[in-house]
Amino acid sequence: MSKYVAAIDQGTTSTRFMIFDHSGNVIAVHQKEHRQIYPKPGWVEHDPLEIWRNTLEVMSGAVGKVISEQSSVSSDQLSVISAIGITNQRETTVVWDKRTGQPVYNAIVWQDTRTDEICNELAKAGGQDRLRAKTGLPLATYFSGPKIKWILDHVEGARAKAERGELLFGTMDTWLIWNLTGREAHVTDVTNASRTLLMNLHTLDWDDEILELFDIPRAMLPQIRSSSEIYGTISAGRVGGGVSMREERYSTTAAVSRPDAFSGIPISGDLGDQQAALFGQTCFEPGEAKNTYGTGCFMLLNTGEKAVPSSAGLLTTLGYKIGAQPAVYALEGSIAITGALVQWLRDNLGLIEKSSDIEALAKTVEDNGGIYFVPAFSGLFAPYWRSDARGVIVGMTRYVNKGHIARAALEATAFQTREVLDAMEADSGVKLTALKVDGGMVFNELLMQFQSDILNVPVVRPKVAETTALGAAYAAGLAVGFWKDYDELRANWGRDREWRPKMDAETRKKLYSGWKKAVTRTFDWV
């Protein structure tokens, strides 16, 4: 009997492979970062081939750990992995030649703002919300559709090839599934498709009128499938991108004598990263919400089988679709820069040596010293959707030191989350009584306490905080019968830590008012 389910978690800064047992416990994990490419201000790219090679390496590395730690498992017994799910950075766009498997351009990352002119031009007729009724999304640089159009318009020969049916588009899930299945499966799931600005929320299909508006050939697009079904099996032979599973040089941590041992394992789960976290947090009922703290910050509220339109700057999106069951929708508040701000303090300013140092530095001061740090590096996402915004630090005096800057950087995450929660409650009419949280930043005790204080609700961290990969594993496992129903998944969820608000109402009001004033200083810079 199969013992485990695994997940590929392809994120904005790294790729990892995680193996889970039936109780949702992490058995092994292997992770590798990839390059962040910044050709111009506002441009953010990744190398799809580097990410593909890293995916093979982390798969092998995680399994190697299982083999080395459990003498009962050999490299010839990878049948212990029942299925593999994929979760991915959403909106990031890859276009490649379907014959050679070579990308025609680097992946354009979700944070990239180069498509601002495209979005502004399309907004001249009907405004920024002209596509909201169909897609649940505003016209914004965030989404995949404008990125595809930019590639077709700016890469020499790309449009002609696309019109001849020679090019394929995919978000990162599609790119990896196509490669892993030996170029057999060109698919995505409803959650990733709902982030392209090209899918109709109500039909769950590509919308021909929108495709015509963006001048994107339908033949480029993957087939839209549910989030939990078998899309194909892993092929050990030559795959896309010019790298085969047999040829890849596996990491030294992997004691795998047969690099093709993954062959035949079904890929049966596919969810965009934030929807995967919603699923991994077992938010299966309308009104349940989670917040994920990663490169950006993303709060999702389950709205059930109804797509709830937003009038407060949120996104109406797919939550998940399990097999033939009805699709479940969500409201989402997307924040572009949270954990990435800590990385910026580390990499660009050298304020800290490693990201985890931020908490100790912030604790050297009692408060933010009167400053606010609004990290609008990629404009502002929810609830403003202002691509013209740029980052600011306001309230600077000679009193301020690096501890205050560190504390203001952490507080920025909590303040932005408060703005999203206010919008979510306005749209849904639901008053949250607690917030489930996950992602790397939830181990920052100072941030989590301040988050509870500024929201005035309890903040709850689960035992498995990296619920994005777990959600993809759950979707994959349901498709092959590894787990039988939602009740089994709920039984796996456990509370690790809870923070309750300690801040008085007057202080909360004063701090939040200062933040709202600071945000106005970011507008109209470009």
CSV table of N, CA, C and O in Angstrom, one decimal, residues 10 13 85 150 175 187 228 380 410 418 429 509:
chain,number,residue,atom,x,y,z
A,10,GLN,N,6.2,25.2,-6.3
A,10,GLN,CA,7.0,26.1,-7.2
A,10,GLN,C,6.7,27.5,-6.8
A,10,GLN,O,5.7,28.0,-7.3
A,13,THR,N,10.4,32.5,-5.2
A,13,THR,CA,11.9,32.5,-4.9
A,13,THR,C,12.6,31.2,-4.9
A,13,THR,O,13.8,31.1,-5.0
A,85,GLY,N,1.1,16.2,-6.3
A,85,GLY,CA,0.4,17.5,-6.6
A,85,GLY,C,1.3,18.6,-6.9
A,85,GLY,O,2.5,18.5,-6.6
A,150,TRP,N,2.1,41.0,-24.2
A,150,TRP,CA,3.4,41.6,-24.3
A,150,TRP,C,4.5,40.8,-25.0
A,150,TRP,O,5.2,41.2,-25.9
A,175,TRP,N,3.6,24.6,-17.2
A,175,TRP,CA,5.0,24.3,-17.7
A,175,TRP,C,5.6,23.1,-17.1
A,175,TRP,O,6.2,22.2,-17.8
A,187,VAL,N,-2.1,21.3,-19.6
A,187,VAL,CA,-3.3,21.6,-18.8
A,187,VAL,C,-3.0,22.6,-17.7
A,187,VAL,O,-1.9,22.9,-17.4
A,228,SER,N,-8.3,18.5,-8.8
A,228,SER,CA,-8.0,17.2,-8.3
A,228,SER,C,-8.5,16.1,-9.3
A,228,SER,O,-9.7,15.8,-9.3
A,380,LEU,N,0.5,49.2,-5.8
A,380,LEU,CA,-0.3,48.7,-4.7
A,380,LEU,C,-1.4,47.8,-5.2
A,380,LEU,O,-2.0,48.1,-6.2
A,410,LEU,N,8.0,45.1,9.4
A,410,LEU,CA,7.1,44.0,9.8
A,410,LEU,C,5.7,44.5,10.0
A,410,LEU,O,4.7,43.8,9.6
A,418,ARG,N,-4.7,44.3,7.5
A,418,ARG,CA,-5.9,44.9,8.0
A,418,ARG,C,-6.8,45.6,6.9
A,418,ARG,O,-8.0,45.5,6.9
A,429,GLY,N,-20.0,40.7,4.2
A,429,GLY,CA,-20.9,40.8,5.4
A,429,GLY,C,-20.6,39.9,6.5
A,429,GLY,O,-21.3,39.8,7.5
A,509,LYS,N,-6.4,52.4,16.8
A,509,LYS,CA,-7.0,53.4,15.9
A,509,LYS,C,-6.0,54.4,15.5
A,509,LYS,O,-5.9,54.8,14.3
